[in-house]
Amino acid sequence: MGFARKWQWFVLLLILGVLGPSVRVFAIPAFARKYNLRCSDCHEAWPKLNNFGQTFKDNGYQLMTGRDAPIYQQASYFPIMFRSMPLWHRESNNRVAVDIVPGNPAAGQAESRITTSGFDITGLDIWTAGTLYKNISFAVEPAISNSGTVFLLNYFVRFDNLLNSRWLNLKVGKFELDNLISEQRELTLSATGGFYQNYHFTPIGDRTSFGLGDNQLGAELMGHSINSYTRYSISVLNSNDGQLSSATNSYDLYADFSQGFEIPRLGLQRVGAYSYVGERPTFFDTSNGAPITGTGMGNRSFSRTGVYGLWYMGKFDLSTFYMHGQDNVFLGNGVRADQPMNLPPGAAGPTWNGGFVEAHYTYNPQLIFFGRGETVLMSRQANPAIRKDLGDVRVWTVGYRWYPIMSSRAGLAWHQEYAIGRTVGTAPLTGRDDVTNSFLMGFDFDF
Amino acid sequence: MIKGRSVALALLVTWLISSSLFSFAQESKIADLSGNAKAGKALYRRYCITCHGVHGDGAGENAPHVDPKPRDFTKATFKCRSTPSGDLPTDSDLYDTISRGIYNSAMPSWRPLTRQQRADLVAYIKTFSPRFHEEPPVASIVIPPEPPTSAESVKRGEALFQSLNCWSCHGKEGRANGPSALTLTDSKGYPILPFDFTKAPHFKCGETPRDVFKDLSTGLDGTPMPSFADSMKPDQIWDVVHYIQTFAESDRSFFHRAKSEGKLQ
Amino acid sequence: MSKYSFHIAAFVLLVVSVIMLCAAGRSAFIPAAGGTSVTGVVKFKGTAARPTRIDMSADPYCAKAHPSGATTEDVLTDANGDLENVVVFISDGLGTTTFPIPDEPAVMEQKGCQYKPHVLAMRAGQKLKVVNSDSTTHNIHPMPNNNREWNVSQPPGTPLEQVFAREEIAISVKCNIHPWMRSYIAVLKNPYFAITDKSGGFEIKDLSPGTYTLQAWHEKLGSKMQKITVGEGAPQSVEFVFQ
């Protein structure tokens, strides 16, 4: 149990330290340059989309005014943009296992608060997207983390408006799932608050590698009404959480549907539902002890299902999200499916419920305040011997973004954010709650 | 016991919501919608200002990069109207133009905005020209029902296309290559091309036959396209509409599914 | 109240009434026939560009109407340097007086695929009658800055009437079908205007004595202004020189 916790803690730190203040881009000045529209036309406060921008995206990055194909652009136009953010941040974790005598692990360890701060940069996102031809769009995004690792975040081609119908659009490649509350267009950037816990939550001891917010590899069929009030998508994805250069012998399925409706004087409201059903292997064929990719066996299933809503009331809006997650008992305990005797007594498939409420106040297109309260609560652990609420998460985030310039050429935002999060029972030595907090401020450049 | 913190939070949220909702003064009316200029101003700043300019004069920061140029609202001269040439558009005309956009220009379709938002924008746009206060509102023209198209109707339309000199701009085959086509300028002096009928049904002011009838009857103010209301009777206008439809070469696009004006949100 | 208060009040009331009547009387001033004329001539100094030939082949009917060809009309001078088609008018000195609008319409004719007259002066609020005397369809399209813009197709013989509500000097008029056609309509608030003829001469009649600003406007050469004082009796003679 102690090892499992340490392992989990290490992964958490890895995520925080590496991905931590990282920015994944989805605010594209190249589009603003192409169409001579300001950022505020498509984004409530970039990168968060408004419905005009969402419809533009659904149309395959086209305005449908007859001038979308690249031949209407000046030959010197190339759809490329960059996003990066120099910042200052402060991170604090209240329970880190620290050698009592520095440099002498034999003297034993104790839990201690570690606080670090300093200047930093997020990674650099390079993004090229647009139309190859009328009704053929694409996106390629190599992202460079702030430690210099390059990874392909997005890479897809989309055939838009098949059979002249906006209800049929086919996207193939590596892409973000059709989440209207998109993690790649979120307003929060700090290590603690900068991602949706629900989009990455895995119970303690669970080996299912999956995140709703991770970009997946596969094909998506998507459709929308003329103003994107009605939207649906169905995707078939690799069962490997979007890992490139690795085969898989099974596929996951994702479906999403949402409907918008107008409440007079308040604005556009939207409700939606989604479900991700997938499977993961519990063991592989091996060669010299090393697993051979693509040979996964003993597949067991998992799911993430829920509803969400986007509620607009004048300048104020709420995003609400609920998720019910469940993993198979073998996945939840990290046991091979052909060795059920290794399951702990009373083992069960872990289930949990989570959600968040995120509020925004868009004072004007150049100033937005945001706040989010998020939680994930285990309802059943994979191993009944574990405490019932181990791994429960609660995170509060608050901040604002001010955009001193708003043009159709480039973007700049001054960003300040504070987040505090508690994970139940994961302190490495005492099993008490682990509390981290982040403070971040910096200049978010997009050009 | 309700925590004081929760009460404070609830009050803050209520204040934020209510302060961002606008007063209910009606300044534009489109069907069941009433638009408010104060609400429209905030929307204009977000969506329109970059082309149409702070003062609504079509001199926004992106205007130099855009062709055709953005509309100058201070003149209250509009292309897409249901009222006679020289008269102000109705609120519905402005609403429809905002909703449809203008094909083959930088003006996108703003249907993704809610109906209320578009009505508010109409109310605000009207504040740019004193004409909307000074001149009494004008009624839309009456469009009689379209008679079915026929070979005779098309032939009559062809004769009118000839005698009314439509070909001098639009060309004998409707390809916008008539002898006067390259001499045309809009009312600001910028070069402008006549419509190429082979691109039908992507007319600038709507895709349905009724929209084309309106174009012929009211003219497109601010452009060289005149009103033919005094030159043709409604039946004759329908004949010309039928003739024009024979020029279309492009495949039926999904825009053509627009059933009739008013039904599209 | 003192015993004189009534008399003082009455006197004040009388003075105020007289002042107001004078002012009102000024506003309702109607020029008496038999006022003074202002005559004069507008000249052009220097070498004007020669009128160029217009290619009317775009419309066979128009080409046929001008077998020996037609020429542009933007700067028309003769051997003596007289300048034609200059609008001469009183631009200042009439105060807030309003003048009755004539019932007869001003007429713009399309003949031989050209506008006749090339420059028309009329009153704000006066009817404009547009006549198509040709056997081809014209398109009459004035492009005002201070008035409503309208644009109407006019087949042969179709009647057309419009009104310009506000003063504007001058509104350019074009025909989109026949791109060489161009005319100008000067819309004036007052009736004191004239257009110079072939000899550059003009006469503005029935002016009451006073000091006025006389303005001369030409479509290409701009505007010139002069202050004139009109006395009883002898007609005033004024000369403008454009370059």
PDB file of N, CA and C in Angstrom, chain A residues 320-393:
ATOM      1  N   THR A 320     -20.873  23.789 -16.193  1.00  0.00           N
ATOM      2  CA  THR A 320     -21.069  22.751 -15.181  1.00  0.00           C
ATOM      3  C   THR A 320     -20.775  21.400 -15.812  1.00  0.00           C
ATOM      4  N   PHE A 321     -20.190  20.520 -15.018  1.00  0.00           N
ATOM      5  CA  PHE A 321     -19.748  19.236 -15.573  1.00  0.00           C
ATOM      6  C   PHE A 321     -19.906  18.159 -14.521  1.00  0.00           C
ATOM      7  N   TYR A 322     -20.396  17.012 -14.971  1.00  0.00           N
ATOM      8  CA  TYR A 322     -20.501  15.866 -14.068  1.00  0.00           C
ATOM      9  C   TYR A 322     -19.950  14.639 -14.782  1.00  0.00           C
ATOM     10  N   MET A 323     -19.260  13.816 -14.029  1.00  0.00           N
ATOM     11  CA  MET A 323     -18.749  12.567 -14.610  1.00  0.00           C
ATOM     12  C   MET A 323     -18.955  11.406 -13.653  1.00  0.00           C
ATOM     13  N   HIS A 324     -19.328  10.288 -14.227  1.00  0.00           N
ATOM     14  CA  HIS A 324     -19.335   9.046 -13.466  1.00  0.00           C
ATOM     15  C   HIS A 324     -18.298   8.135 -14.105  1.00  0.00           C
ATOM     16  N   GLY A 325     -17.339   7.724 -13.330  1.00  0.00           N
ATOM     17  CA  GLY A 325     -16.295   6.878 -13.897  1.00  0.00           C
ATOM     18  C   GLY A 325     -16.331   5.502 -13.269  1.00  0.00           C
ATOM     19  N   GLN A 326     -16.059   4.519 -14.100  1.00  0.00           N
ATOM     20  CA  GLN A 326     -15.881   3.183 -13.510  1.00  0.00           C
ATOM     21  C   GLN A 326     -14.890   2.373 -14.331  1.00  0.00           C
ATOM     22  N   ASP A 327     -14.063   1.659 -13.613  1.00  0.00           N
ATOM     23  CA  ASP A 327     -13.072   0.779 -14.226  1.00  0.00           C
ATOM     24  C   ASP A 327     -13.349  -0.649 -13.787  1.00  0.00           C
ATOM     25  N   ASN A 328     -12.952  -1.558 -14.629  1.00  0.00           N
ATOM     26  CA  ASN A 328     -13.118  -2.986 -14.313  1.00  0.00           C
ATOM     27  C   ASN A 328     -12.257  -3.361 -13.099  1.00  0.00           C
ATOM     28  N   VAL A 329     -12.641  -4.395 -12.371  1.00  0.00           N
ATOM     29  CA  VAL A 329     -11.951  -4.780 -11.138  1.00  0.00           C
ATOM     30  C   VAL A 329     -10.478  -5.131 -11.387  1.00  0.00           C
ATOM     31  N   PHE A 330     -10.192  -5.746 -12.531  1.00  0.00           N
ATOM     32  CA  PHE A 330      -8.786  -6.105 -12.813  1.00  0.00           C
ATOM     33  C   PHE A 330      -7.966  -4.846 -13.104  1.00  0.00           C
ATOM     34  N   LEU A 331      -8.575  -3.930 -13.872  1.00  0.00           N
ATOM     35  CA  LEU A 331      -7.875  -2.674 -14.129  1.00  0.00           C
ATOM     36  C   LEU A 331      -7.690  -1.915 -12.828  1.00  0.00           C
ATOM     37  N   GLY A 332      -8.741  -1.919 -12.009  1.00  0.00           N
ATOM     38  CA  GLY A 332      -8.685  -1.127 -10.790  1.00  0.00           C
ATOM     39  C   GLY A 332      -7.647  -1.632  -9.802  1.00  0.00           C
ATOM     40  N   ASN A 333      -7.361  -2.930  -9.820  1.00  0.00           N
ATOM     41  CA  ASN A 333      -6.386  -3.491  -8.888  1.00  0.00           C
ATOM     42  C   ASN A 333      -5.038  -3.751  -9.525  1.00  0.00           C
ATOM     43  N   GLY A 334      -4.935  -3.492 -10.817  1.00  0.00           N
ATOM     44  CA  GLY A 334      -3.662  -3.720 -11.496  1.00  0.00           C
ATOM     45  C   GLY A 334      -3.280  -5.181 -11.535  1.00  0.00           C
ATOM     46  N   VAL A 335      -4.275  -6.042 -11.751  1.00  0.00           N
ATOM     47  CA  VAL A 335      -4.037  -7.494 -11.735  1.00  0.00           C
ATOM     48  C   VAL A 335      -4.328  -8.059 -13.119  1.00  0.00           C
ATOM     49  N   ARG A 336      -3.513  -9.041 -13.551  1.00  0.00           N
ATOM     50  CA  ARG A 336      -3.762  -9.666 -14.855  1.00  0.00           C
ATOM     51  C   ARG A 336      -5.100 -10.372 -14.834  1.00  0.00           C
ATOM     52  N   ALA A 337      -5.813 -10.273 -15.932  1.00  0.00           N
ATOM     53  CA  ALA A 337      -7.144 -10.863 -15.976  1.00  0.00           C
ATOM     54  C   ALA A 337      -7.097 -12.380 -15.922  1.00  0.00           C
ATOM     55  N   ASP A 338      -5.935 -12.973 -16.215  1.00  0.00           N
ATOM     56  CA  ASP A 338      -5.859 -14.444 -16.159  1.00  0.00           C
ATOM     57  C   ASP A 338      -5.360 -14.913 -14.795  1.00  0.00           C
ATOM     58  N   GLN A 339      -5.265 -13.995 -13.838  1.00  0.00           N
ATOM     59  CA  GLN A 339      -4.820 -14.373 -12.498  1.00  0.00           C
ATOM     60  C   GLN A 339      -5.756 -13.810 -11.438  1.00  0.00           C
ATOM     61  N   PRO A 340      -7.024 -14.220 -11.488  1.00  0.00           N
ATOM     62  CA  PRO A 340      -7.997 -13.645 -10.544  1.00  0.00           C
ATOM     63  C   PRO A 340      -7.662 -13.963  -9.099  1.00  0.00           C
ATOM     64  N   MET A 341      -6.822 -14.983  -8.876  1.00  0.00           N
ATOM     65  CA  MET A 341      -6.491 -15.278  -7.476  1.00  0.00           C
ATOM     66  C   MET A 341      -5.643 -14.183  -6.868  1.00  0.00           C
ATOM     67  N   ASN A 342      -5.051 -13.307  -7.731  1.00  0.00           N
ATOM     68  CA  ASN A 342      -4.250 -12.208  -7.204  1.00  0.00           C
ATOM     69  C   ASN A 342      -5.080 -11.020  -6.774  1.00  0.00           C
ATOM     70  N   LEU A 343      -6.374 -11.124  -7.003  1.00  0.00           N
ATOM     71  CA  LEU A 343      -7.214 -10.012  -6.564  1.00  0.00           C
ATOM     72  C   LEU A 343      -7.324 -10.037  -5.059  1.00  0.00           C
ATOM     73  N   PRO A 344      -7.323  -8.885  -4.448  1.00  0.00           N
ATOM     74  CA  PRO A 344      -7.519  -8.852  -2.990  1.00  0.00           C
ATOM     75  C   PRO A 344      -8.930  -9.316  -2.642  1.00  0.00           C
ATOM     76  N   PRO A 345      -9.130  -9.785  -1.447  1.00  0.00           N
ATOM     77  CA  PRO A 345     -10.474 -10.253  -1.069  1.00  0.00           C
ATOM     78  C   PRO A 345     -11.471  -9.108  -1.168  1.00  0.00           C
ATOM     79  N   GLY A 346     -12.633  -9.418  -1.706  1.00  0.00           N
ATOM     80  CA  GLY A 346     -13.688  -8.405  -1.818  1.00  0.00           C
ATOM     81  C   GLY A 346     -13.413  -7.374  -2.889  1.00  0.00           C
ATOM     82  N   ALA A 347     -12.505  -7.671  -3.824  1.00  0.00           N
ATOM     83  CA  ALA A 347     -12.172  -6.670  -4.849  1.00  0.00           C
ATOM     84  C   ALA A 347     -13.384  -6.341  -5.698  1.00  0.00           C
ATOM     85  N   ALA A 348     -13.431  -5.103  -6.170  1.00  0.00           N
ATOM     86  CA  ALA A 348     -14.545  -4.665  -7.010  1.00  0.00           C
ATOM     87  C   ALA A 348     -14.024  -3.652  -8.017  1.00  0.00           C
ATOM     88  N   GLY A 349     -14.807  -3.402  -9.012  1.00  0.00           N
ATOM     89  CA  GLY A 349     -14.414  -2.347  -9.961  1.00  0.00           C
ATOM     90  C   GLY A 349     -14.591  -0.987  -9.297  1.00  0.00           C
ATOM     91  N   PRO A 350     -13.554  -0.151  -9.297  1.00  0.00           N
ATOM     92  CA  PRO A 350     -13.712   1.151  -8.636  1.00  0.00           C
ATOM     93  C   PRO A 350     -14.685   2.039  -9.405  1.00  0.00           C
ATOM     94  N   THR A 351     -15.480   2.802  -8.663  1.00  0.00           N
ATOM     95  CA  THR A 351     -16.360   3.791  -9.299  1.00  0.00           C
ATOM     96  C   THR A 351     -16.220   5.109  -8.561  1.00  0.00           C
ATOM     97  N   TRP A 352     -16.456   6.178  -9.285  1.00  0.00           N
ATOM     98  CA  TRP A 352     -16.373   7.486  -8.667  1.00  0.00           C
ATOM     99  C   TRP A 352     -17.282   8.469  -9.386  1.00  0.00           C
ATOM    100  N   ASN A 353     -17.566   9.536  -8.711  1.00  0.00           N
ATOM    101  CA  ASN A 353     -18.353  10.623  -9.277  1.00  0.00           C
ATOM    102  C   ASN A 353     -17.604  11.923  -9.082  1.00  0.00           C
ATOM    103  N   GLY A 354     -17.613  12.721 -10.113  1.00  0.00           N
ATOM    104  CA  GLY A 354     -16.902  13.989  -9.989  1.00  0.00           C
ATOM    105  C   GLY A 354     -17.593  15.061 -10.803  1.00  0.00           C
ATOM    106  N   GLY A 355     -17.146  16.250 -10.570  1.00  0.00           N
ATOM    107  CA  GLY A 355     -17.719  17.340 -11.358  1.00  0.00           C
ATOM    108  C   GLY A 355     -17.076  18.650 -10.999  1.00  0.00           C
ATOM    109  N   PHE A 356     -17.416  19.660 -11.765  1.00  0.00           N
ATOM    110  CA  PHE A 356     -16.940  20.991 -11.434  1.00  0.00           C
ATOM    111  C   PHE A 356     -17.957  22.024 -11.876  1.00  0.00           C
ATOM    112  N   VAL A 357     -17.835  23.159 -11.218  1.00  0.00           N
ATOM    113  CA  VAL A 357     -18.596  24.339 -11.638  1.00  0.00           C
ATOM    114  C   VAL A 357     -17.570  25.427 -11.884  1.00  0.00           C
ATOM    115  N   GLU A 358     -17.565  25.936 -13.069  1.00  0.00           N
ATOM    116  CA  GLU A 358     -16.609  26.997 -13.404  1.00  0.00           C
ATOM    117  C   GLU A 358     -17.405  28.242 -13.774  1.00  0.00           C
ATOM    118  N   ALA A 359     -17.087  29.328 -13.126  1.00  0.00           N
ATOM    119  CA  ALA A 359     -17.828  30.569 -13.360  1.00  0.00           C
ATOM    120  C   ALA A 359     -16.923  31.576 -14.045  1.00  0.00           C
ATOM    121  N   HIS A 360     -17.502  32.350 -14.937  1.00  0.00           N
ATOM    122  CA  HIS A 360     -16.756  33.423 -15.597  1.00  0.00           C
ATOM    123  C   HIS A 360     -17.554  34.700 -15.535  1.00  0.00           C
ATOM    124  N   TYR A 361     -16.855  35.783 -15.397  1.00  0.00           N
ATOM    125  CA  TYR A 361     -17.486  37.092 -15.547  1.00  0.00           C
ATOM    126  C   TYR A 361     -16.695  37.832 -16.598  1.00  0.00           C
ATOM    127  N   THR A 362     -17.295  37.978 -17.784  1.00  0.00           N
ATOM    128  CA  THR A 362     -16.606  38.661 -18.880  1.00  0.00           C
ATOM    129  C   THR A 362     -17.010  40.122 -18.831  1.00  0.00           C
ATOM    130  N   TYR A 363     -16.228  40.908 -18.129  1.00  0.00           N
ATOM    131  CA  TYR A 363     -16.576  42.323 -17.970  1.00  0.00           C
ATOM    132  C   TYR A 363     -16.641  43.001 -19.341  1.00  0.00           C
ATOM    133  N   ASN A 364     -15.662  42.751 -20.186  1.00  0.00           N
ATOM    134  CA  ASN A 364     -15.717  43.175 -21.583  1.00  0.00           C
ATOM    135  C   ASN A 364     -14.782  42.248 -22.337  1.00  0.00           C
ATOM    136  N   PRO A 365     -14.697  42.354 -23.675  1.00  0.00           N
ATOM    137  CA  PRO A 365     -13.875  41.372 -24.379  1.00  0.00           C
ATOM    138  C   PRO A 365     -12.417  41.368 -23.940  1.00  0.00           C
ATOM    139  N   GLN A 366     -11.993  42.315 -23.138  1.00  0.00           N
ATOM    140  CA  GLN A 366     -10.593  42.374 -22.734  1.00  0.00           C
ATOM    141  C   GLN A 366     -10.379  42.165 -21.242  1.00  0.00           C
ATOM    142  N   LEU A 367     -11.386  41.688 -20.537  1.00  0.00           N
ATOM    143  CA  LEU A 367     -11.190  41.414 -19.115  1.00  0.00           C
ATOM    144  C   LEU A 367     -12.150  40.332 -18.682  1.00  0.00           C
ATOM    145  N   ILE A 368     -11.600  39.247 -18.169  1.00  0.00           N
ATOM    146  CA  ILE A 368     -12.449  38.143 -17.722  1.00  0.00           C
ATOM    147  C   ILE A 368     -11.959  37.652 -16.375  1.00  0.00           C
ATOM    148  N   PHE A 369     -12.903  37.386 -15.485  1.00  0.00           N
ATOM    149  CA  PHE A 369     -12.611  36.804 -14.181  1.00  0.00           C
ATOM    150  C   PHE A 369     -13.131  35.374 -14.183  1.00  0.00           C
ATOM    151  N   PHE A 370     -12.386  34.477 -13.549  1.00  0.00           N
ATOM    152  CA  PHE A 370     -12.850  33.094 -13.535  1.00  0.00           C
ATOM    153  C   PHE A 370     -12.622  32.472 -12.164  1.00  0.00           C
ATOM    154  N   GLY A 371     -13.420  31.472 -11.901  1.00  0.00           N
ATOM    155  CA  GLY A 371     -13.259  30.724 -10.665  1.00  0.00           C
ATOM    156  C   GLY A 371     -13.815  29.331 -10.860  1.00  0.00           C
ATOM    157  N   ARG A 372     -13.201  28.355 -10.245  1.00  0.00           N
ATOM    158  CA  ARG A 372     -13.674  26.985 -10.441  1.00  0.00           C
ATOM    159  C   ARG A 372     -13.573  26.217  -9.148  1.00  0.00           C
ATOM    160  N   GLY A 373     -14.589  25.430  -8.891  1.00  0.00           N
ATOM    161  CA  GLY A 373     -14.552  24.467  -7.791  1.00  0.00           C
ATOM    162  C   GLY A 373     -14.751  23.093  -8.373  1.00  0.00           C
ATOM    163  N   GLU A 374     -13.839  22.213  -8.093  1.00  0.00           N
ATOM    164  CA  GLU A 374     -13.909  20.885  -8.705  1.00  0.00           C
ATOM    165  C   GLU A 374     -13.690  19.819  -7.655  1.00  0.00           C
ATOM    166  N   THR A 375     -14.340  18.687  -7.850  1.00  0.00           N
ATOM    167  CA  THR A 375     -14.135  17.583  -6.916  1.00  0.00           C
ATOM    168  C   THR A 375     -14.278  16.253  -7.627  1.00  0.00           C
ATOM    169  N   VAL A 376     -13.570  15.261  -7.115  1.00  0.00           N
ATOM    170  CA  VAL A 376     -13.787  13.877  -7.546  1.00  0.00           C
ATOM    171  C   VAL A 376     -13.901  13.068  -6.272  1.00  0.00           C
ATOM    172  N   LEU A 377     -14.977  12.310  -6.153  1.00  0.00           N
ATOM    173  CA  LEU A 377     -15.224  11.553  -4.931  1.00  0.00           C
ATOM    174  C   LEU A 377     -15.366  10.074  -5.262  1.00  0.00           C
ATOM    175  N   MET A 378     -14.519   9.275  -4.656  1.00  0.00           N
ATOM    176  CA  MET A 378     -14.627   7.819  -4.864  1.00  0.00           C
ATOM    177  C   MET A 378     -15.920   7.335  -4.233  1.00  0.00           C
ATOM    178  N   SER A 379     -16.616   6.472  -4.957  1.00  0.00           N
ATOM    179  CA  SER A 379     -17.790   5.893  -4.295  1.00  0.00           C
ATOM    180  C   SER A 379     -17.537   4.424  -3.952  1.00  0.00           C
ATOM    181  N   ARG A 380     -16.611   3.805  -4.695  1.00  0.00           N
ATOM    182  CA  ARG A 380     -16.233   2.440  -4.326  1.00  0.00           C
ATOM    183  C   ARG A 380     -14.782   2.230  -4.719  1.00  0.00           C
ATOM    184  N   GLN A 381     -13.970   1.806  -3.769  1.00  0.00           N
ATOM    185  CA  GLN A 381     -12.569   1.546  -4.074  1.00  0.00           C
ATOM    186  C   GLN A 381     -12.421   0.150  -4.675  1.00  0.00           C
ATOM    187  N   ALA A 382     -11.344  -0.039  -5.443  1.00  0.00           N
ATOM    188  CA  ALA A 382     -11.092  -1.362  -6.030  1.00  0.00           C
ATOM    189  C   ALA A 382     -10.780  -2.385  -4.949  1.00  0.00           C
ATOM    190  N   ASN A 383     -10.130  -1.942  -3.898  1.00  0.00           N
ATOM    191  CA  ASN A 383      -9.743  -2.834  -2.803  1.00  0.00           C
ATOM    192  C   ASN A 383     -10.453  -2.346  -1.555  1.00  0.00           C
ATOM    193  N   PRO A 384     -11.378  -3.151  -1.023  1.00  0.00           N
ATOM    194  CA  PRO A 384     -12.173  -2.658   0.116  1.00  0.00           C
ATOM    195  C   PRO A 384     -11.342  -2.379   1.347  1.00  0.00           C
ATOM    196  N   ALA A 385     -10.111  -2.882   1.361  1.00  0.00           N
ATOM    197  CA  ALA A 385      -9.275  -2.603   2.532  1.00  0.00           C
ATOM    198  C   ALA A 385      -8.766  -1.175   2.535  1.00  0.00           C
ATOM    199  N   ILE A 386      -8.775  -0.536   1.398  1.00  0.00           N
ATOM    200  CA  ILE A 386      -8.320   0.860   1.318  1.00  0.00           C
ATOM    201  C   ILE A 386      -9.387   1.760   1.926  1.00  0.00           C
ATOM    202  N   ARG A 387      -8.966   2.867   2.533  1.00  0.00           N
ATOM    203  CA  ARG A 387      -9.959   3.783   3.089  1.00  0.00           C
ATOM    204  C   ARG A 387     -10.856   4.313   1.969  1.00  0.00           C
ATOM    205  N   LYS A 388     -12.107   4.513   2.314  1.00  0.00           N
ATOM    206  CA  LYS A 388     -13.145   4.727   1.301  1.00  0.00           C
ATOM    207  C   LYS A 388     -12.897   5.966   0.457  1.00  0.00           C
ATOM    208  N   ASP A 389     -12.285   6.990   1.079  1.00  0.00           N
ATOM    209  CA  ASP A 389     -12.142   8.244   0.324  1.00  0.00           C
ATOM    210  C   ASP A 389     -10.702   8.481  -0.132  1.00  0.00           C
ATOM    211  N   LEU A 390      -9.905   7.431  -0.173  1.00  0.00           N
ATOM    212  CA  LEU A 390      -8.523   7.618  -0.608  1.00  0.00           C
ATOM    213  C   LEU A 390      -8.494   8.125  -2.044  1.00  0.00           C
ATOM    214  N   GLY A 391      -7.742   9.187  -2.251  1.00  0.00           N
ATOM    215  CA  GLY A 391      -7.610   9.717  -3.607  1.00  0.00           C
ATOM    216  C   GLY A 391      -8.649  10.753  -3.974  1.00  0.00           C
ATOM    217  N   ASP A 392      -9.636  11.016  -3.101  1.00  0.00           N
ATOM    218  CA  ASP A 392     -10.619  12.065  -3.397  1.00  0.00           C
ATOM    219  C   ASP A 392      -9.888  13.386  -3.613  1.00  0.00           C
ATOM    220  N   VAL A 393     -10.399  14.152  -4.524  1.00  0.00           N
ATOM    221  CA  VAL A 393      -9.721  15.395  -4.906  1.00  0.00           C
ATOM    222  C   VAL A 393     -10.690  16.558  -4.767  1.00  0.00           C
TER     223      VAL A 393
END
